[in-house]
Coordinates of C-alpha atoms and ligand atoms in Angstrom, one line a residue:
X1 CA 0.0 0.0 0.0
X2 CA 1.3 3.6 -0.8
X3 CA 2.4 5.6 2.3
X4 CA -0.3 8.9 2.8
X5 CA 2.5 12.1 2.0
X6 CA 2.8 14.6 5.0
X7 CA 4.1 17.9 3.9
X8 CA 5.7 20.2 5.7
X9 CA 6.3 23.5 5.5
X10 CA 9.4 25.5 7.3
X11 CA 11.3 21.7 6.5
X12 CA 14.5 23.7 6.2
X13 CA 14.1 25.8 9.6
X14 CA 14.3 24.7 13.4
X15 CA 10.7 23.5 13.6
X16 CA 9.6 21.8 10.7
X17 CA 13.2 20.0 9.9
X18 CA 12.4 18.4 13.6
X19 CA 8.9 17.3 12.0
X20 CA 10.5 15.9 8.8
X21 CA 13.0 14.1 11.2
X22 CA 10.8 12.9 13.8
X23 CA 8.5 11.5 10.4
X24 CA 11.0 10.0 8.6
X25 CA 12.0 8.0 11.2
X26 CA 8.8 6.9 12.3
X27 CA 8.2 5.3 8.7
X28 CA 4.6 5.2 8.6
X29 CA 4.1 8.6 6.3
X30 CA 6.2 9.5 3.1
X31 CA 7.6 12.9 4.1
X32 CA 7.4 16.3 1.7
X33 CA 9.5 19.3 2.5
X34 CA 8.1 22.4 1.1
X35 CA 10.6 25.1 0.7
X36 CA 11.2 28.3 -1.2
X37 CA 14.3 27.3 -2.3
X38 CA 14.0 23.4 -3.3
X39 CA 17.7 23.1 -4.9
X40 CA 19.0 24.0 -1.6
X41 CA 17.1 21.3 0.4
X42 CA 20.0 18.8 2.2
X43 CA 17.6 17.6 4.7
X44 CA 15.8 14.1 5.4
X45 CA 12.8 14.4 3.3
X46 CA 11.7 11.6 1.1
X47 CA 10.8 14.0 -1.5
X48 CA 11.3 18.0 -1.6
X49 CA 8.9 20.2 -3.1
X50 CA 8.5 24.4 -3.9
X51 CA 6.1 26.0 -2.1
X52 CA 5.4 29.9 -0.8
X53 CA 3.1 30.8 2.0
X54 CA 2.3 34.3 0.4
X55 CA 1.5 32.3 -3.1
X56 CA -2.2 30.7 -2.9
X57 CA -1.4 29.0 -6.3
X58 CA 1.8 27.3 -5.4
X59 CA 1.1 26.2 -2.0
X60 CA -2.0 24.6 -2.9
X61 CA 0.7 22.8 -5.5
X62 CA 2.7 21.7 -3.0
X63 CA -0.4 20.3 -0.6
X64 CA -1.3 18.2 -3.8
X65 CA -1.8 14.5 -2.6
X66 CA -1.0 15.0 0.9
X67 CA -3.0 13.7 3.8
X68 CA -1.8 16.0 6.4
X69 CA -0.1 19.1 6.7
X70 CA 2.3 20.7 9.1
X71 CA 2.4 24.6 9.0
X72 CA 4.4 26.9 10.8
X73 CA 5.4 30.8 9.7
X74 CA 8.1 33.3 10.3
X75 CA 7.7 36.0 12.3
X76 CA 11.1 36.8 12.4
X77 CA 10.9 37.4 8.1
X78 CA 8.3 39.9 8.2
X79 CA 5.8 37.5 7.9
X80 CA 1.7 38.9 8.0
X81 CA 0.9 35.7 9.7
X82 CA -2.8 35.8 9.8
X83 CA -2.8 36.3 5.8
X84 CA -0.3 33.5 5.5
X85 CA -2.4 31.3 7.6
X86 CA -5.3 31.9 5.2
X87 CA -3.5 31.1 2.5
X88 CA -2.0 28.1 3.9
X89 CA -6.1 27.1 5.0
X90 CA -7.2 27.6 1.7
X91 CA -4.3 25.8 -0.1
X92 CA -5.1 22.6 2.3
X93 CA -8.9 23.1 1.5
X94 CA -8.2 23.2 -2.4
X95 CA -5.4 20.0 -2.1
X96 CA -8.1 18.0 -0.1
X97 CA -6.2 17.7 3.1
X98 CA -7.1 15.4 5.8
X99 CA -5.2 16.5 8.7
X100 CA -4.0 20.3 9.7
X101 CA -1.2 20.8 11.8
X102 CA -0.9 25.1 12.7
X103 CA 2.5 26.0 15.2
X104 CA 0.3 28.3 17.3
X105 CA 0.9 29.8 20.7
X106 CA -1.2 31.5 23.3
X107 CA -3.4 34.4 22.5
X108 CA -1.1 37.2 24.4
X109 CA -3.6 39.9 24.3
X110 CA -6.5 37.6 24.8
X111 CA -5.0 36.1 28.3
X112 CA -4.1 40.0 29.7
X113 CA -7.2 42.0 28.4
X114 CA -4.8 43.7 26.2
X115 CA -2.0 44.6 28.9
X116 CA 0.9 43.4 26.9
X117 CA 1.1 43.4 22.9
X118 CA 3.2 40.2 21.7
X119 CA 2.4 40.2 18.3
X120 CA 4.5 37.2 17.3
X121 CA 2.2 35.3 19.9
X122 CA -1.2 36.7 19.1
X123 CA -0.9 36.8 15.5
X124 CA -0.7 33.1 15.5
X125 CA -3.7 32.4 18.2
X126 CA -5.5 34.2 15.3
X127 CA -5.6 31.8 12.3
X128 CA -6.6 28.9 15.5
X129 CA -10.1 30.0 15.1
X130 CA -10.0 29.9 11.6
X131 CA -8.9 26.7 11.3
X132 CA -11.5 25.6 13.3
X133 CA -13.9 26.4 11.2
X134 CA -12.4 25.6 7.9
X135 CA -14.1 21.9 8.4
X136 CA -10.9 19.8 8.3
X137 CA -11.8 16.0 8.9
X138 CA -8.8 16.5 11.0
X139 CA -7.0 19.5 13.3
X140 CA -4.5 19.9 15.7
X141 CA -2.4 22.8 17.6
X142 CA 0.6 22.8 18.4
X143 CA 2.6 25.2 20.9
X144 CA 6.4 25.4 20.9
X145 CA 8.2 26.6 23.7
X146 CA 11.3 29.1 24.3
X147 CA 14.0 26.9 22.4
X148 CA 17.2 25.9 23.5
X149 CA 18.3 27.2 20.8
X150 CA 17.5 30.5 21.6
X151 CA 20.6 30.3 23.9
X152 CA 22.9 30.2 21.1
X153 CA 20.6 32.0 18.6
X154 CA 18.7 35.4 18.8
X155 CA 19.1 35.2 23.0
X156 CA 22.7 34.3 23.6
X157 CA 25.1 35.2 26.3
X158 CA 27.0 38.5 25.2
X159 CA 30.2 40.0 26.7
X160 CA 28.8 42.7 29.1
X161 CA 29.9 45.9 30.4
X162 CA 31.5 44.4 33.3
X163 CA 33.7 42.0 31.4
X164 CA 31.4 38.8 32.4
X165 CA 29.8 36.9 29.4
X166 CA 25.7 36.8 29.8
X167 CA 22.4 37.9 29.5
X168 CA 20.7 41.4 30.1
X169 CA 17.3 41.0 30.0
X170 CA 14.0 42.7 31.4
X171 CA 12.7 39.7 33.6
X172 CA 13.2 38.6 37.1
X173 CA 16.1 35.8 37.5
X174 CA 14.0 34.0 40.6
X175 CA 10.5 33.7 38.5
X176 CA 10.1 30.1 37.1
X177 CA 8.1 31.0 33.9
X178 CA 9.4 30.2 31.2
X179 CA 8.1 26.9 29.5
X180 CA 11.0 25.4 27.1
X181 CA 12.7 22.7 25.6
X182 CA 14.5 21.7 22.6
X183 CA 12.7 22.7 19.7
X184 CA 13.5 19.7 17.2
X185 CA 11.2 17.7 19.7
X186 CA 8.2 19.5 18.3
X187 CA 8.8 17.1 15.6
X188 CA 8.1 14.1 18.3
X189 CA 4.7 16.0 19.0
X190 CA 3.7 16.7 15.5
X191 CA 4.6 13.0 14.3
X192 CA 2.5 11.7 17.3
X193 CA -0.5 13.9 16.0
X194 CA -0.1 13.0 12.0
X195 CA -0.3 9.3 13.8
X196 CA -3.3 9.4 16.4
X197 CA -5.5 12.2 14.5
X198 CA -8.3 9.6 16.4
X199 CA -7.1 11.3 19.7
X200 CA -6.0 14.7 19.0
X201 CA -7.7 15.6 15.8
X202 CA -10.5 17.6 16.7
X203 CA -8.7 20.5 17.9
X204 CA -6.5 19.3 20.3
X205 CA -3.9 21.5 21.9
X206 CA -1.0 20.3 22.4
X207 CA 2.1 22.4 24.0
X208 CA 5.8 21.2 24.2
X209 CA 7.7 22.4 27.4
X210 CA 10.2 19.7 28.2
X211 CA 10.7 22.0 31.3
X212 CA 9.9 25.2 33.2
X213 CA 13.1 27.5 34.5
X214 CA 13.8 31.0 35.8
X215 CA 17.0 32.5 34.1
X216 CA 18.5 31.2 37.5
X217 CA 17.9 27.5 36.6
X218 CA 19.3 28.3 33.1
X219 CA 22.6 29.3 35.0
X220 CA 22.8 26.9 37.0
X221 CA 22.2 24.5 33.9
X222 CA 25.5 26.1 31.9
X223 CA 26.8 26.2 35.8
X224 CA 27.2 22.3 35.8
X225 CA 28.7 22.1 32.5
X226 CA 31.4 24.1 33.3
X227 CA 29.9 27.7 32.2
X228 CA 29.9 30.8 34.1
X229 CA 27.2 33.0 32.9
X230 CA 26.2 36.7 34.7
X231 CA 22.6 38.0 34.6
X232 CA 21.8 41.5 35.2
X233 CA 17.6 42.7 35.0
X234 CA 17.0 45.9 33.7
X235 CA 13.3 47.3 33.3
X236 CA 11.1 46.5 30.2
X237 CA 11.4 50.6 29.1
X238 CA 14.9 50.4 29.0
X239 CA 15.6 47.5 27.4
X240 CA 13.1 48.1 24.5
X241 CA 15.4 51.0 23.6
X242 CA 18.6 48.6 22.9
X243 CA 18.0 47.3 19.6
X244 CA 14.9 47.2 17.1
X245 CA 12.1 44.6 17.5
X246 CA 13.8 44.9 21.7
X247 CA 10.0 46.1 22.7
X248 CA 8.5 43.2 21.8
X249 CA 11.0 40.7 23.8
X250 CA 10.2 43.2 26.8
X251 CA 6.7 42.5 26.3
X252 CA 6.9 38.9 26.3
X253 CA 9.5 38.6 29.3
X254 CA 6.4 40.9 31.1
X255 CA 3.6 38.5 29.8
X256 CA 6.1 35.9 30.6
X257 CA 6.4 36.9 34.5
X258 CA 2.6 37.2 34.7
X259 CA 1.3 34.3 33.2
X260 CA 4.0 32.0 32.5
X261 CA 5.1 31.0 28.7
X262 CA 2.1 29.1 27.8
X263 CA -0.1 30.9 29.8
X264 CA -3.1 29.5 32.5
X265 CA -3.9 26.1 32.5
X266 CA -1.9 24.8 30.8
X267 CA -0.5 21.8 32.3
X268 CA -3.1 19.4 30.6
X269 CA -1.9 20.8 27.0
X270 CA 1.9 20.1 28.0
X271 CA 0.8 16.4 29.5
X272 CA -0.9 15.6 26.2
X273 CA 2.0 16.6 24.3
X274 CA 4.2 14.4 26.5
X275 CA 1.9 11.4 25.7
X276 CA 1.3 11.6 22.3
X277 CA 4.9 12.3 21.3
X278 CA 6.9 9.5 19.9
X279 CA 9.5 9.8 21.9
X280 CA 11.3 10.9 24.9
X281 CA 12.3 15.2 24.8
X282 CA 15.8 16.4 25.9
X283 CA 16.4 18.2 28.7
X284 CA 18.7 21.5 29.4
X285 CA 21.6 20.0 30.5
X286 CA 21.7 17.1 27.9
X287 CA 21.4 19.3 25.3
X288 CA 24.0 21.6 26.3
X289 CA 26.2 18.3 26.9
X290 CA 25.2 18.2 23.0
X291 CA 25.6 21.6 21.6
X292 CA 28.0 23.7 23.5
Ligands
NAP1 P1 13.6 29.2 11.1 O1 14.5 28.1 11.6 O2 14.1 30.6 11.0 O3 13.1 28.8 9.6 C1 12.1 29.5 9.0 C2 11.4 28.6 8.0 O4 10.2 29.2 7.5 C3 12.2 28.2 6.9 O5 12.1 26.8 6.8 C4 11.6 28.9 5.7 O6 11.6 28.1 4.5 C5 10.2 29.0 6.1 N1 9.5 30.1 5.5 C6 9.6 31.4 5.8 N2 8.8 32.1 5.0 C7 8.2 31.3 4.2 C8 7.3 31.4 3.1 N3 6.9 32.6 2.7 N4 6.9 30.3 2.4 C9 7.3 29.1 2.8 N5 8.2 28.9 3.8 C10 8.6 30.0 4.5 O7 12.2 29.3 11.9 P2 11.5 28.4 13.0 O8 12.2 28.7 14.3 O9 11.4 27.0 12.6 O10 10.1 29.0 13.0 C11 9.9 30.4 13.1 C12 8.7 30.8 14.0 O11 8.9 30.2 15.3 C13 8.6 32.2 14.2 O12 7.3 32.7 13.8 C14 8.7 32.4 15.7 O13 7.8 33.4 16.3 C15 8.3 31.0 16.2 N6 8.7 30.7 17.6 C16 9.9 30.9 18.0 C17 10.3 30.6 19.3 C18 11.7 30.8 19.9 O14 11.9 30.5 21.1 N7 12.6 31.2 19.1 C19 9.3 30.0 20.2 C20 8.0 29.8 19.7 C21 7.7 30.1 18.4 P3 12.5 28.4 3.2 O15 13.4 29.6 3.6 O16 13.3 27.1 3.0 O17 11.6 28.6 2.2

């Protein structure tokens, strides 16, 4: 019997090359990578295919033949997320889709009446509803944490003022808030999804935080592996003037220390991730063991 295709979209980036990986070695699903740039695909993929979130035409295209789809946009590239959702909706709806995954994560100004603006958060939480009513046979969210990754991406240590290498940042060192985990898990989620759309498929939230830390625990984590990190807080106004796009970090690190990463509640969304995941996450200090 032929294998249904899953594609996925973002293959080539952090989140969706976890999927593909995750997929791939599962066996049960013949894997598509949708990229921009298809000649430059390197990745696991059984078969690699173009595709454009802001180009109706050749997503649907890409979607052609699959069963399910995993979707996930960039923030970070400008993206209008709520029209790319759209688009990646209607392209699904057109390609006759079965299953809709959508990288989500909590609806910022929904949880604080409108107290903090995290754009890259809310803009997300508002293509959820949309898919909702799109009438997939199948849908499922999923919500990534604060990577890993982030601490030797966008949020590494720095050389400070003082000569110490480490973080400055607008939250408070002692607050354990901050859901995270190694983001190629997400891949262990998703796979779990595409495989038991029976238990998760009718909207199902499902939110990967391997663990919870303060920036404390995170250097205590480096601590034990031999690295001396410094931390210094500074308030939300100040540190929003230190580099563009630095308000809306100090936003989130505010939400963060109000409601936590994921926001209320939402212990039964990281449980469900935990059991329908393929396999077992990493935690901090294996995967700096790994990576640094
Ligand atoms: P990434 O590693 O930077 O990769 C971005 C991916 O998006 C690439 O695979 C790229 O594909 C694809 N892409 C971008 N624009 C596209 C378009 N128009 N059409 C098709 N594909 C497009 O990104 P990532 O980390 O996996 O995901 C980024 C998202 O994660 C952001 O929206 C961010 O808000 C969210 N996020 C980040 C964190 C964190 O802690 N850092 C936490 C939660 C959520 P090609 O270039 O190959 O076409």
């Amino acid at each position: 019997m032929e294998k249904k295709i899953i594609a996925v979209v973002g293959a080539t980036g952090l989140q969706g090359s976890g999927v593909v990986d995750s997929l791939y070695k599962d066996g049960t699903f013949q894997v598509r990578a949708i990229t921009r740039n298809p000649e430059k695909y390197s990745g696991n993929a059984d078969e690699v295919v173009k595709g454009d979130l802001t180009d109706l035409t050749s997503l649907t295209e890409a979607f052609k033949n699959a069963n399910g789809v995993f979707v996930v946009t960039n923030f970070w590239e400008g993206a209008d997320e709520v029209a790319q959702g759209k688009i990646a909706i209607q392209a699904a709806k057109l390609a006759g889709v079965n299953h809709f995954i959508w990288s989500t994560l909590p609806n910022v100004e929904e949880i604080s009446g409108g107290a903090f603006e995290v754009p890259h958060f809310t803009g997300k939480a508002k293509v959820d509803s949309l898919i909702k009513d799109a009438g997939f046979e199948n849908y499922t969210f999923v919500r990534p944490p604060f990577y890993f990754q982030n601490f030797t991406g966008q949020l590494r240590a720095l050389p400070q003022q003082d000569g110490s290498t480490g973080w400055t940042l607008p939250i408070d060192p002692t607050k354990k808030v901050i859901h995270m985990a190694d983001i190629h898990d997400l891949g262990k989620v998703v796979a779990g999804a595409f495989l038991n759309p029976e238990k998760v498929g009718k909207g199902s939230y499902l939110s990967l935080a391997t663990e919870l830390n303060s920036y404390n625990d995170i250097l205590a984590a480096f601590r034990a592996n031999g690295k001396e990190y410094s931390f210094t807080q500074v308030p939300g106004n100040v540190f929003s003037t230190f580099f563009e796009g630095a308000k809306e970090i100090s936003e989130m690190m505010a939400y963060f220390e109000t409601y936590s990463y994921m926001g209320p509640n939402s212990e039964t969304q990281i449980q469900h991730a935990k059991e329908i995941a393929t396999e077992r996450f990493t935690s901090l200090n294996e995967w700096i063991q790994q990576n640094n």
